PDB file of C-alpha atoms and ligand atoms in Angstrom:
ATOM      1  CA  MET A 130       2.198 -16.060  -8.040  1.00 41.00           C
ATOM      2  CA  GLU A 131       0.229 -12.974  -9.620  1.00 46.00           C
ATOM      3  CA  LEU A 132       0.227 -14.446 -12.982  1.00 49.00           C
ATOM      4  CA  GLU A 133      -2.197 -17.990 -12.070  1.00 48.00           C
ATOM      5  CA  GLU A 134      -5.438 -18.123 -13.067  1.00 51.00           C
ATOM      6  CA  GLU A 135      -8.259 -20.703 -11.945  1.00 59.00           C
ATOM      7  CA  VAL A 136      -7.676 -22.418 -15.659  1.00 62.00           C
ATOM      8  CA  PRO A 137      -5.535 -26.036 -15.150  1.00 76.00           C
ATOM      9  CA  LYS A 138      -2.350 -25.372 -16.445  1.00 84.00           C
ATOM     10  CA  GLN A 139      -1.841 -26.189 -20.374  1.00 86.00           C
ATOM     11  CA  SER A 140       0.943 -28.350 -21.624  1.00 91.00           C
ATOM     12  CA  TYR A 141       2.383 -27.007 -24.930  1.00 93.00           C
ATOM     13  CA  SER A 142       5.127 -28.057 -27.249  1.00 93.00           C
ATOM     14  CA  GLU A 143       7.948 -25.814 -28.134  1.00 93.00           C
ATOM     15  CA  LYS A 144       6.507 -25.254 -31.492  1.00 94.00           C
ATOM     16  CA  GLU A 145       2.757 -24.629 -30.062  1.00 94.00           C
ATOM     17  CA  LYS A 146       4.758 -22.025 -27.798  1.00 94.00           C
ATOM     18  CA  GLY A 147       6.101 -20.415 -30.635  1.00 94.00           C
ATOM     19  CA  GLU A 148       2.850 -20.352 -32.365  1.00 95.00           C
ATOM     20  CA  ILE A 149       0.954 -19.184 -29.654  1.00 96.00           C
ATOM     21  CA  PHE A 150       3.799 -16.480 -28.927  1.00 96.00           C
ATOM     22  CA  ASN A 151       4.204 -15.141 -32.441  1.00 95.00           C
ATOM     23  CA  GLN A 152       0.351 -15.175 -33.438  1.00 96.00           C
ATOM     24  CA  GLU A 153      -1.539 -14.367 -30.178  1.00 96.00           C
ATOM     25  CA  PHE A 154       1.201 -12.001 -28.302  1.00 97.00           C
ATOM     26  CA  LEU A 155       2.926 -10.006 -30.431  1.00 96.00           C
ATOM     27  CA  PRO A 156       0.418  -7.885 -32.497  1.00 96.00           C
ATOM     28  CA  HIS A 157      -0.489  -6.824 -29.287  1.00 97.00           C
ATOM     29  CA  ILE A 158       3.000  -5.225 -28.523  1.00 97.00           C
ATOM     30  CA  HIS A 159       2.191  -1.672 -30.165  1.00 96.00           C
ATOM     31  CA  SER A 160      -0.722  -1.410 -27.755  1.00 97.00           C
ATOM     32  CA  MET A 161       1.566  -3.050 -24.970  1.00 97.00           C
ATOM     33  CA  TYR A 162       4.277   0.176 -25.760  1.00 97.00           C
ATOM     34  CA  ASN A 163       2.049   2.829 -25.621  1.00 97.00           C
ATOM     35  CA  PHE A 164       0.359   1.706 -22.241  1.00 97.00           C
ATOM     36  CA  GLY A 165       4.190   1.204 -21.103  1.00 96.00           C
ATOM     37  CA  TYR A 166       4.805   4.327 -22.209  1.00 96.00           C
ATOM     38  CA  ARG A 167       2.309   6.335 -20.725  1.00 96.00           C
ATOM     39  CA  LEU A 168       2.893   4.898 -17.546  1.00 95.00           C
ATOM     40  CA  THR A 169       6.580   5.601 -17.365  1.00 94.00           C
ATOM     41  CA  LEU A 170       6.804   8.741 -19.562  1.00 94.00           C
ATOM     42  CA  ASP A 171       9.814   7.350 -20.638  1.00 93.00           C
ATOM     43  CA  ARG A 172      10.703   5.549 -23.846  1.00 94.00           C
ATOM     44  CA  ASP A 173      13.899   3.237 -22.446  1.00 94.00           C
ATOM     45  CA  ASP A 174      11.281   2.303 -19.598  1.00 94.00           C
ATOM     46  CA  ALA A 175       8.684   1.673 -21.870  1.00 95.00           C
ATOM     47  CA  LYS A 176      10.572  -0.264 -24.216  1.00 96.00           C
ATOM     48  CA  ASP A 177      12.135  -2.426 -20.872  1.00 95.00           C
ATOM     49  CA  LEU A 178       8.605  -2.708 -19.187  1.00 96.00           C
ATOM     50  CA  VAL A 179       7.249  -4.341 -22.579  1.00 97.00           C
ATOM     51  CA  GLN A 180      10.031  -6.531 -23.078  1.00 97.00           C
ATOM     52  CA  ASP A 181      10.147  -7.538 -19.278  1.00 96.00           C
ATOM     53  CA  THR A 182       6.044  -8.561 -20.204  1.00 97.00           C
ATOM     54  CA  TYR A 183       7.147 -10.592 -23.005  1.00 97.00           C
ATOM     55  CA  LEU A 184       9.677 -12.888 -21.429  1.00 97.00           C
ATOM     56  CA  LYS A 185       7.256 -13.689 -18.297  1.00 96.00           C
ATOM     57  CA  ALA A 186       4.245 -14.200 -20.798  1.00 97.00           C
ATOM     58  CA  TYR A 187       6.747 -16.547 -22.311  1.00 96.00           C
ATOM     59  CA  ARG A 188       7.807 -18.426 -19.095  1.00 95.00           C
ATOM     60  CA  PHE A 189       4.119 -18.769 -17.953  1.00 95.00           C
ATOM     61  CA  ILE A 190       2.931 -19.542 -21.377  1.00 95.00           C
ATOM     62  CA  GLU A 191       1.348 -22.706 -19.713  1.00 94.00           C
ATOM     63  CA  SER A 192      -0.728 -20.643 -17.562  1.00 94.00           C
ATOM     64  CA  PHE A 193      -2.637 -19.135 -20.480  1.00 94.00           C
ATOM     65  CA  GLN A 194      -5.203 -20.894 -22.470  1.00 92.00           C
ATOM     66  CA  LYS A 195      -4.698 -20.896 -26.319  1.00 90.00           C
ATOM     67  CA  GLY A 196      -7.184 -18.494 -28.025  1.00 87.00           C
ATOM     68  CA  THR A 197      -8.512 -16.579 -24.663  1.00 92.00           C
ATOM     69  CA  ASN A 198      -7.994 -13.138 -24.630  1.00 95.00           C
ATOM     70  CA  ALA A 199      -4.274 -12.544 -24.746  1.00 97.00           C
ATOM     71  CA  LYS A 200      -4.626  -9.108 -24.864  1.00 98.00           C
ATOM     72  CA  ALA A 201      -5.756  -8.812 -21.502  1.00 98.00           C
ATOM     73  CA  TRP A 202      -3.809 -11.421 -19.791  1.00 97.00           C
ATOM     74  CA  LEU A 203      -0.768  -9.355 -21.437  1.00 98.00           C
ATOM     75  CA  PHE A 204      -1.877  -5.844 -20.133  1.00 98.00           C
ATOM     76  CA  ARG A 205      -2.175  -7.585 -16.917  1.00 97.00           C
ATOM     77  CA  ILE A 206       1.188  -8.384 -16.552  1.00 97.00           C
ATOM     78  CA  LEU A 207       2.371  -5.853 -17.687  1.00 97.00           C
ATOM     79  CA  LYS A 208       0.490  -3.255 -15.476  1.00 96.00           C
ATOM     80  CA  ASN A 209       1.662  -5.620 -12.324  1.00 95.00           C
ATOM     81  CA  SER A 210       5.138  -5.511 -13.692  1.00 95.00           C
ATOM     82  CA  PHE A 211       4.938  -2.038 -13.431  1.00 95.00           C
ATOM     83  CA  ILE A 212       3.331  -1.871 -10.173  1.00 91.00           C
ATOM     84  CA  ASN A 213       5.958  -4.394  -8.497  1.00 88.00           C
ATOM     85  CA  ASP A 214       9.018  -3.597 -10.125  1.00 82.00           C
ATOM     86  CA  TYR A 215       8.922  -0.394 -11.402  1.00 78.00           C
ATOM     87  CA  ARG A 216       7.198   1.650  -9.310  1.00 73.00           C
ATOM     88  CA  LYS A 217       8.719   0.499  -6.166  1.00 69.00           C
ATOM     89  CA  LYS A 218      12.256   2.004  -8.219  1.00 68.00           C
ATOM     90  CA  SER A 219      11.043   5.284  -9.061  1.00 62.00           C
ATOM     91  CA  LYS A 220       9.549   7.398  -6.517  1.00 56.00           C
ATOM     92  CA  GLU A 221       5.901   7.323  -7.332  1.00 53.00           C
ATOM     93  CA  PRO A 222       3.460   9.592  -5.511  1.00 52.00           C
ATOM     94  CA  ALA A 223       1.336   7.167  -3.000  1.00 50.00           C
ATOM     95  CA  LYS A 224      -1.601   5.604  -4.404  1.00 53.00           C
ATOM     96  CA  VAL A 225      -4.775   7.556  -4.871  1.00 52.00           C
ATOM     97  CA  ASP A 226      -7.574   7.178  -1.878  1.00 50.00           C
ATOM     98  CA  TYR A 227     -10.151   4.956  -3.491  1.00 49.00           C
ATOM     99  CA  GLN A 228     -12.686   5.378   0.019  1.00 49.00           C
ATOM    100  CA  GLU A 229     -13.122   9.371  -1.191  1.00 47.00           C
ATOM    101  CA  VAL A 230     -13.194   7.920  -5.007  1.00 49.00           C
ATOM    102  CA  GLU A 231     -16.050   5.548  -3.992  1.00 50.00           C
ATOM    103  CA  THR A 232     -18.328   8.278  -1.741  1.00 49.00           C
ATOM    104  CA  TYR A 233     -17.998  10.581  -4.373  1.00 47.00           C
ATOM    105  CA  TYR A 234     -19.323   8.504  -6.866  1.00 48.00           C
ATOM    106  CA  ASN A 235     -22.143   7.029  -4.405  1.00 48.00           C
ATOM    107  CA  SER A 236     -23.035  10.823  -3.710  1.00 46.00           C
ATOM    108  CA  GLU A 237     -26.321  13.006  -5.019  1.00 44.00           C
ATOM    109  CA  GLU A 238     -23.720  15.498  -6.160  1.00 46.00           C
ATOM    110  CA  VAL A 239     -22.612  13.246  -9.287  1.00 47.00           C
ATOM    111  CA  ASP A 240     -25.710  14.121 -11.056  1.00 41.00           C
ATOM    112  CA  ARG A 241     -25.907  17.129 -10.687  1.00 44.00           C
ATOM    113  CA  GLN A 242     -23.515  18.882 -13.464  1.00 45.00           C
ATOM    114  CA  ILE A 243     -20.036  19.379 -11.800  1.00 53.00           C
ATOM    115  CA  THR A 244     -18.062  18.103 -14.592  1.00 57.00           C
ATOM    116  CA  PRO A 245     -16.059  20.967 -15.554  1.00 64.00           C
ATOM    117  CA  ASP A 246     -17.165  23.814 -17.796  1.00 77.00           C
ATOM    118  CA  LEU A 247     -15.831  22.434 -20.990  1.00 87.00           C
ATOM    119  CA  ARG A 248     -17.437  22.485 -24.406  1.00 87.00           C
ATOM    120  CA  VAL A 249     -17.339  20.669 -27.199  1.00 87.00           C
ATOM    121  CA  GLU A 250     -16.216  23.297 -29.225  1.00 86.00           C
ATOM    122  CA  SER A 251     -13.201  23.810 -27.676  1.00 86.00           C
ATOM    123  CA  LEU A 252     -12.116  20.203 -27.550  1.00 86.00           C
ATOM    124  CA  LYS A 253     -12.313  20.664 -31.193  1.00 82.00           C
ATOM    125  CA  ASP A 254      -9.504  23.308 -31.268  1.00 82.00           C
ATOM    126  CA  MET A 255      -7.287  20.625 -29.336  1.00 82.00           C
ATOM    127  CA  ILE A 256      -5.816  19.603 -32.567  1.00 76.00           C
ATOM    128  CA  GLY A 257      -2.051  18.942 -31.120  1.00 80.00           C
ATOM    129  CA  ASP A 258      -0.860  17.248 -27.978  1.00 89.00           C
ATOM    130  CA  GLU A 259      -3.021  18.782 -25.753  1.00 91.00           C
ATOM    131  CA  ILE A 260      -5.022  15.710 -24.771  1.00 93.00           C
ATOM    132  CA  SER A 261      -2.296  13.110 -25.099  1.00 94.00           C
ATOM    133  CA  ASN A 262      -0.488  15.263 -22.567  1.00 94.00           C
ATOM    134  CA  ALA A 263      -3.565  15.848 -19.947  1.00 95.00           C
ATOM    135  CA  LEU A 264      -3.883  11.881 -20.146  1.00 96.00           C
ATOM    136  CA  ASN A 265       0.000  11.669 -19.461  1.00 96.00           C
ATOM    137  CA  SER A 266      -0.367  14.113 -16.705  1.00 95.00           C
ATOM    138  CA  LEU A 267      -3.315  11.920 -14.669  1.00 96.00           C
ATOM    139  CA  ASP A 268      -2.223  10.014 -11.747  1.00 94.00           C
ATOM    140  CA  VAL A 269      -1.293   6.210 -13.038  1.00 95.00           C
ATOM    141  CA  ASP A 270      -4.420   4.796 -11.437  1.00 95.00           C
ATOM    142  CA  PHE A 271      -6.938   7.423 -13.388  1.00 96.00           C
ATOM    143  CA  LYS A 272      -5.014   7.092 -16.500  1.00 96.00           C
ATOM    144  CA  THR A 273      -5.173   3.451 -16.488  1.00 97.00           C
ATOM    145  CA  VAL A 274      -8.642   3.114 -16.936  1.00 98.00           C
ATOM    146  CA  ILE A 275      -9.201   5.706 -19.317  1.00 98.00           C
ATOM    147  CA  ILE A 276      -6.443   3.771 -21.919  1.00 97.00           C
ATOM    148  CA  LEU A 277      -8.124   0.293 -21.396  1.00 98.00           C
ATOM    149  CA  CYS A 278     -11.924   1.683 -22.044  1.00 97.00           C
ATOM    150  CA  ASP A 279     -11.037   4.214 -24.505  1.00 96.00           C
ATOM    151  CA  LEU A 280      -8.192   3.621 -26.333  1.00 95.00           C
ATOM    152  CA  GLU A 281      -8.036  -0.228 -25.749  1.00 96.00           C
ATOM    153  CA  GLY A 282     -11.831  -0.931 -25.710  1.00 95.00           C
ATOM    154  CA  PHE A 283     -11.824  -3.612 -23.278  1.00 97.00           C
ATOM    155  CA  LYS A 284     -15.063  -4.223 -21.252  1.00 96.00           C
ATOM    156  CA  TYR A 285     -15.726  -3.371 -17.706  1.00 96.00           C
ATOM    157  CA  GLU A 286     -15.258  -7.357 -16.786  1.00 96.00           C
ATOM    158  CA  GLU A 287     -12.578  -7.370 -18.759  1.00 97.00           C
ATOM    159  CA  MET A 288     -10.844  -4.252 -16.624  1.00 97.00           C
ATOM    160  CA  ALA A 289     -11.992  -5.751 -13.788  1.00 97.00           C
ATOM    161  CA  LYS A 290      -9.724  -8.773 -14.011  1.00 96.00           C
ATOM    162  CA  ILE A 291      -6.909  -7.118 -15.371  1.00 97.00           C
ATOM    163  CA  LEU A 292      -6.513  -4.403 -12.609  1.00 97.00           C
ATOM    164  CA  ASP A 293      -7.486  -6.756  -9.691  1.00 95.00           C
ATOM    165  CA  ILE A 294     -10.856  -4.504  -8.725  1.00 96.00           C
ATOM    166  CA  PRO A 295     -14.852  -4.800  -8.631  1.00 95.00           C
ATOM    167  CA  ILE A 296     -16.417  -3.877 -11.743  1.00 93.00           C
ATOM    168  CA  GLY A 297     -18.378  -1.288  -9.794  1.00 91.00           C
ATOM    169  CA  THR A 298     -14.672   0.643  -8.595  1.00 94.00           C
ATOM    170  CA  VAL A 299     -13.700   0.055 -12.491  1.00 95.00           C
ATOM    171  CA  ARG A 300     -17.066   2.092 -13.050  1.00 93.00           C
ATOM    172  CA  SER A 301     -15.996   5.209 -10.514  1.00 92.00           C
ATOM    173  CA  ARG A 302     -12.638   5.165 -11.209  1.00 95.00           C
ATOM    174  CA  LEU A 303     -13.625   5.345 -14.893  1.00 95.00           C
ATOM    175  CA  HIS A 304     -15.945   8.678 -14.036  1.00 93.00           C
ATOM    176  CA  ARG A 305     -13.627  10.045 -11.412  1.00 93.00           C
ATOM    177  CA  ALA A 306     -10.718   9.410 -14.333  1.00 95.00           C
ATOM    178  CA  ARG A 307     -12.863  11.129 -17.121  1.00 95.00           C
ATOM    179  CA  ASN A 308     -13.433  14.502 -14.731  1.00 93.00           C
ATOM    180  CA  LEU A 309     -10.312  15.046 -13.791  1.00 94.00           C
ATOM    181  CA  LEU A 310      -9.156  14.987 -17.662  1.00 95.00           C
ATOM    182  CA  LYS A 311     -12.262  17.342 -18.347  1.00 94.00           C
ATOM    183  CA  GLU A 312     -10.484  19.507 -15.653  1.00 92.00           C
ATOM    184  CA  LYS A 313      -7.039  19.240 -17.501  1.00 92.00           C
ATOM    185  CA  LEU A 314      -8.922  20.067 -20.689  1.00 93.00           C
ATOM    186  CA  SER A 315     -10.842  22.562 -19.438  1.00 91.00           C
ATOM    187  CA  GLU A 316      -7.881  24.747 -17.639  1.00 89.00           C
ATOM    188  CA  TYR A 317      -5.727  24.105 -21.275  1.00 87.00           C
ATOM    189  CA  ALA A 318      -8.441  25.830 -23.005  1.00 86.00           C
ATOM    190  CA  LYS A 319      -9.014  28.195 -20.542  1.00 84.00           C
ATOM    191  CA  SER A 320      -5.434  29.340 -21.121  1.00 84.00           C
ATOM    192  CA  MET A 321      -5.770  29.428 -24.874  1.00 77.00           C
ATOM    193  CA  GLY A 322      -8.699  31.267 -24.933  1.00 74.00           C
ATOM    194  CA  TYR A 323     -10.767  28.935 -26.177  1.00 56.00           C
ATOM    195  CA  ASN A 324     -13.913  29.322 -23.574  1.00 51.00           C
ATOM    196  CA  LYS A 325     -13.999  33.145 -24.566  1.00 49.00           C
ATOM    197  CA  ALA A 326     -17.780  33.042 -26.076  1.00 44.00           C
TER     198      ALA A 326
ATOM    199  CA  MET B  65     -49.219   7.972 -18.233  1.00 46.00           C
ATOM    200  CA  ASN B  66     -47.447   4.617 -16.910  1.00 50.00           C
ATOM    201  CA  ASN B  67     -43.719   4.762 -16.685  1.00 59.00           C
ATOM    202  CA  PRO B  68     -41.919   2.331 -18.726  1.00 62.00           C
ATOM    203  CA  ILE B  69     -39.989  -0.100 -16.963  1.00 80.00           C
ATOM    204  CA  ASN B  70     -36.161   0.980 -16.877  1.00 87.00           C
ATOM    205  CA  PRO B  71     -34.115  -1.206 -18.436  1.00 91.00           C
ATOM    206  CA  PHE B  72     -30.942   0.212 -16.558  1.00 90.00           C
ATOM    207  CA  ALA B  73     -32.680  -0.865 -13.309  1.00 87.00           C
ATOM    208  CA  LYS B  74     -29.774  -3.021 -10.773  1.00 79.00           C
ATOM    209  CA  PRO B  75     -31.323  -6.255  -9.655  1.00 76.00           C
ATOM    210  CA  ASP B  76     -32.325  -4.293  -6.205  1.00 78.00           C
ATOM    211  CA  GLN B  77     -34.817  -2.300  -7.660  1.00 74.00           C
ATOM    212  CA  GLN B  78     -32.896   0.755  -7.590  1.00 79.00           C
ATOM    213  CA  LYS B  79     -33.035   3.497  -9.555  1.00 82.00           C
ATOM    214  CA  PRO B  80     -29.714   4.349 -11.884  1.00 87.00           C
ATOM    215  CA  SER B  81     -27.865   8.003 -11.974  1.00 89.00           C
ATOM    216  CA  CYS B  82     -27.818   9.714 -15.679  1.00 92.00           C
ATOM    217  CA  MET B  83     -24.035   9.236 -14.961  1.00 90.00           C
ATOM    218  CA  GLU B  84     -24.637   5.408 -14.791  1.00 90.00           C
ATOM    219  CA  MET B  85     -26.692   5.318 -17.664  1.00 94.00           C
ATOM    220  CA  LEU B  86     -24.768   7.518 -19.484  1.00 95.00           C
ATOM    221  CA  GLN B  87     -21.383   5.449 -18.861  1.00 94.00           C
ATOM    222  CA  THR B  88     -23.337   2.511 -20.195  1.00 95.00           C
ATOM    223  CA  ILE B  89     -24.038   3.946 -23.202  1.00 96.00           C
ATOM    224  CA  LEU B  90     -20.824   5.455 -23.796  1.00 95.00           C
ATOM    225  CA  ASP B  91     -18.825   2.720 -23.009  1.00 96.00           C
ATOM    226  CA  GLY B  92     -21.030   0.482 -25.486  1.00 94.00           C
ATOM    227  CA  GLN B  93     -21.953  -1.567 -23.129  1.00 93.00           C
ATOM    228  CA  ALA B  94     -25.662  -0.919 -23.101  1.00 95.00           C
ATOM    229  CA  THR B  95     -28.059  -3.366 -24.888  1.00 95.00           C
ATOM    230  CA  GLU B  96     -30.353  -2.418 -27.792  1.00 96.00           C
ATOM    231  CA  GLU B  97     -33.636  -1.722 -25.272  1.00 96.00           C
ATOM    232  CA  GLN B  98     -31.109   0.310 -22.772  1.00 96.00           C
ATOM    233  CA  LYS B  99     -30.374   2.514 -26.045  1.00 96.00           C
ATOM    234  CA  GLN B 100     -33.806   2.939 -27.078  1.00 96.00           C
ATOM    235  CA  TYR B 101     -34.505   4.122 -23.494  1.00 96.00           C
ATOM    236  CA  PHE B 102     -31.900   6.316 -23.337  1.00 96.00           C
ATOM    237  CA  LYS B 103     -32.633   8.052 -26.460  1.00 95.00           C
ATOM    238  CA  MET B 104     -35.886   8.792 -25.193  1.00 95.00           C
ATOM    239  CA  HIS B 105     -34.413   9.685 -21.760  1.00 95.00           C
ATOM    240  CA  MET B 106     -32.138  12.458 -23.742  1.00 95.00           C
ATOM    241  CA  ASP B 107     -35.682  14.083 -24.920  1.00 95.00           C
ATOM    242  CA  HIS B 108     -36.117  15.665 -21.604  1.00 93.00           C
ATOM    243  CA  CYS B 109     -33.336  15.443 -19.313  1.00 94.00           C
ATOM    244  CA  MET B 110     -30.735  18.108 -20.682  1.00 92.00           C
ATOM    245  CA  PRO B 111     -27.724  17.501 -18.547  1.00 90.00           C
ATOM    246  CA  CYS B 112     -27.557  14.054 -20.072  1.00 93.00           C
ATOM    247  CA  TYR B 113     -28.055  15.631 -23.719  1.00 92.00           C
ATOM    248  CA  LYS B 114     -25.591  17.728 -23.254  1.00 90.00           C
ATOM    249  CA  SER B 115     -22.873  15.565 -21.457  1.00 91.00           C
ATOM    250  CA  TYR B 116     -23.461  13.347 -23.897  1.00 94.00           C
ATOM    251  CA  ASP B 117     -22.020  14.752 -26.849  1.00 92.00           C
ATOM    252  CA  LEU B 118     -19.119  16.433 -25.111  1.00 93.00           C
ATOM    253  CA  ASP B 119     -18.145  12.542 -23.388  1.00 94.00           C
ATOM    254  CA  MET B 120     -18.601  11.051 -26.599  1.00 94.00           C
ATOM    255  CA  SER B 121     -16.535  13.717 -28.572  1.00 93.00           C
ATOM    256  CA  LEU B 122     -14.117  13.309 -25.600  1.00 94.00           C
ATOM    257  CA  LYS B 123     -13.656   9.464 -26.195  1.00 95.00           C
ATOM    258  CA  GLN B 124     -13.100  10.053 -29.758  1.00 93.00           C
ATOM    259  CA  LEU B 125     -10.531  12.042 -29.296  1.00 93.00           C
ATOM    260  CA  VAL B 126      -8.993  10.207 -26.876  1.00 94.00           C
ATOM    261  CA  GLN B 127      -8.786   7.442 -29.721  1.00 93.00           C
ATOM    262  CA  SER B 128      -7.402   9.466 -32.247  1.00 91.00           C
ATOM    263  CA  LYS B 129      -4.742  11.289 -30.434  1.00 90.00           C
ATOM    264  CA  CYS B 130      -3.322   8.967 -27.796  1.00 91.00           C
ATOM    265  CA  CYS B 131      -2.573   5.810 -29.969  1.00 87.00           C
ATOM    266  CA  GLY B 132       1.055   6.479 -29.741  1.00 82.00           C
ATOM    267  CA  GLY B 133       2.075   4.929 -33.212  1.00 80.00           C
ATOM    268  CA  ALA B 134       4.217   1.763 -33.388  1.00 89.00           C
ATOM    269  CA  ALA B 135       6.640   0.392 -31.122  1.00 93.00           C
ATOM    270  CA  PRO B 136      10.236   0.426 -31.764  1.00 94.00           C
ATOM    271  CA  SER B 137      11.185  -1.888 -34.680  1.00 90.00           C
ATOM    272  CA  ASP B 138      14.068  -3.458 -32.840  1.00 94.00           C
ATOM    273  CA  LEU B 139      11.612  -3.904 -29.665  1.00 96.00           C
ATOM    274  CA  ILE B 140      10.487  -7.470 -31.063  1.00 94.00           C
ATOM    275  CA  GLU B 141      13.837  -9.014 -32.168  1.00 94.00           C
ATOM    276  CA  LYS B 142      15.108  -8.276 -29.049  1.00 95.00           C
ATOM    277  CA  ILE B 143      12.600  -9.665 -27.290  1.00 96.00           C
ATOM    278  CA  LYS B 144      13.124 -12.690 -29.915  1.00 93.00           C
ATOM    279  CA  GLN B 145      16.267 -12.620 -29.115  1.00 93.00           C
ATOM    280  CA  GLN B 146      16.190 -13.120 -25.033  1.00 92.00           C
ATOM    281  CA  ILE B 147      13.538 -15.681 -25.683  1.00 90.00           C
ATOM    282  CA  GLU B 148      15.953 -17.960 -27.951  1.00 88.00           C
ATOM    283  CA  GLN B 149      18.464 -17.379 -25.665  1.00 86.00           C
ATOM    284  CA  LYS B 150      16.876 -18.495 -22.048  1.00 76.00           C
ATOM    285  CA  SER B 151      15.032 -21.443 -23.689  1.00 70.00           C
ATOM    286  CA  SER B 152      18.347 -23.142 -25.421  1.00 64.00           C
TER     287      SER B 152
HETATM  288 ZN1   ZN C 189     -30.386  12.318 -17.440  1.00 63.07          ZN
END
């Protein structure tokens, strides 16, 4: 079962379960809802996904060690629920070819500036929904790493655990994701005439 | 002139790329030593100097523009109700 960790099963009283749930799980509900919304792009689906995640977290609460990283644990459950339950139901596009991503990252090309032509000044002009829309438009795997890292402040190691991928892959996916985001924003900037000198 | 040891160097002594160094700095995973080294590196590496500002601004913008606000107010109640139903 995906939620099992190396940690031995805990044994909690009903009262303890309630405390863990209220004090360690529930405070993350806003982050969880935002993550769910960014993944599904639908407010009702996001609600279902978060609700599902919390019910699972409660059901498997004895796999959770009190006082450890509840947020990472919850994000992991939500991500897995999304892949296993939600994604199957909807017609999500096929997964990204990571082989290609890895090759890209390891090539010499990356040190040359192949990043899109985007300037700090044009970024500063994006005061509306441009950034949010650009993030939403990325493939699920790419937006996920940006959300986890830039929005939620998870460390590479935590991200590796949440996503079940090696740290090297976290780094390369993050790099690729940021470039894609910049590409989108550079398109916006161009279409709005920001980049004109 | 002697080159200082690069604190970003990997265990196999492989030279880290600019992009790898920048990413470590950007995501707050660098040690003090690495931060110092990178500051000096930026003095003579224009791509890093330029990317640093852009990437930092983008990261901050994502933080301020994509946090999404609060979850619907009835969500917590719904979850609590469901759990009570199941455990009774
Ligand atoms: Zn450099």
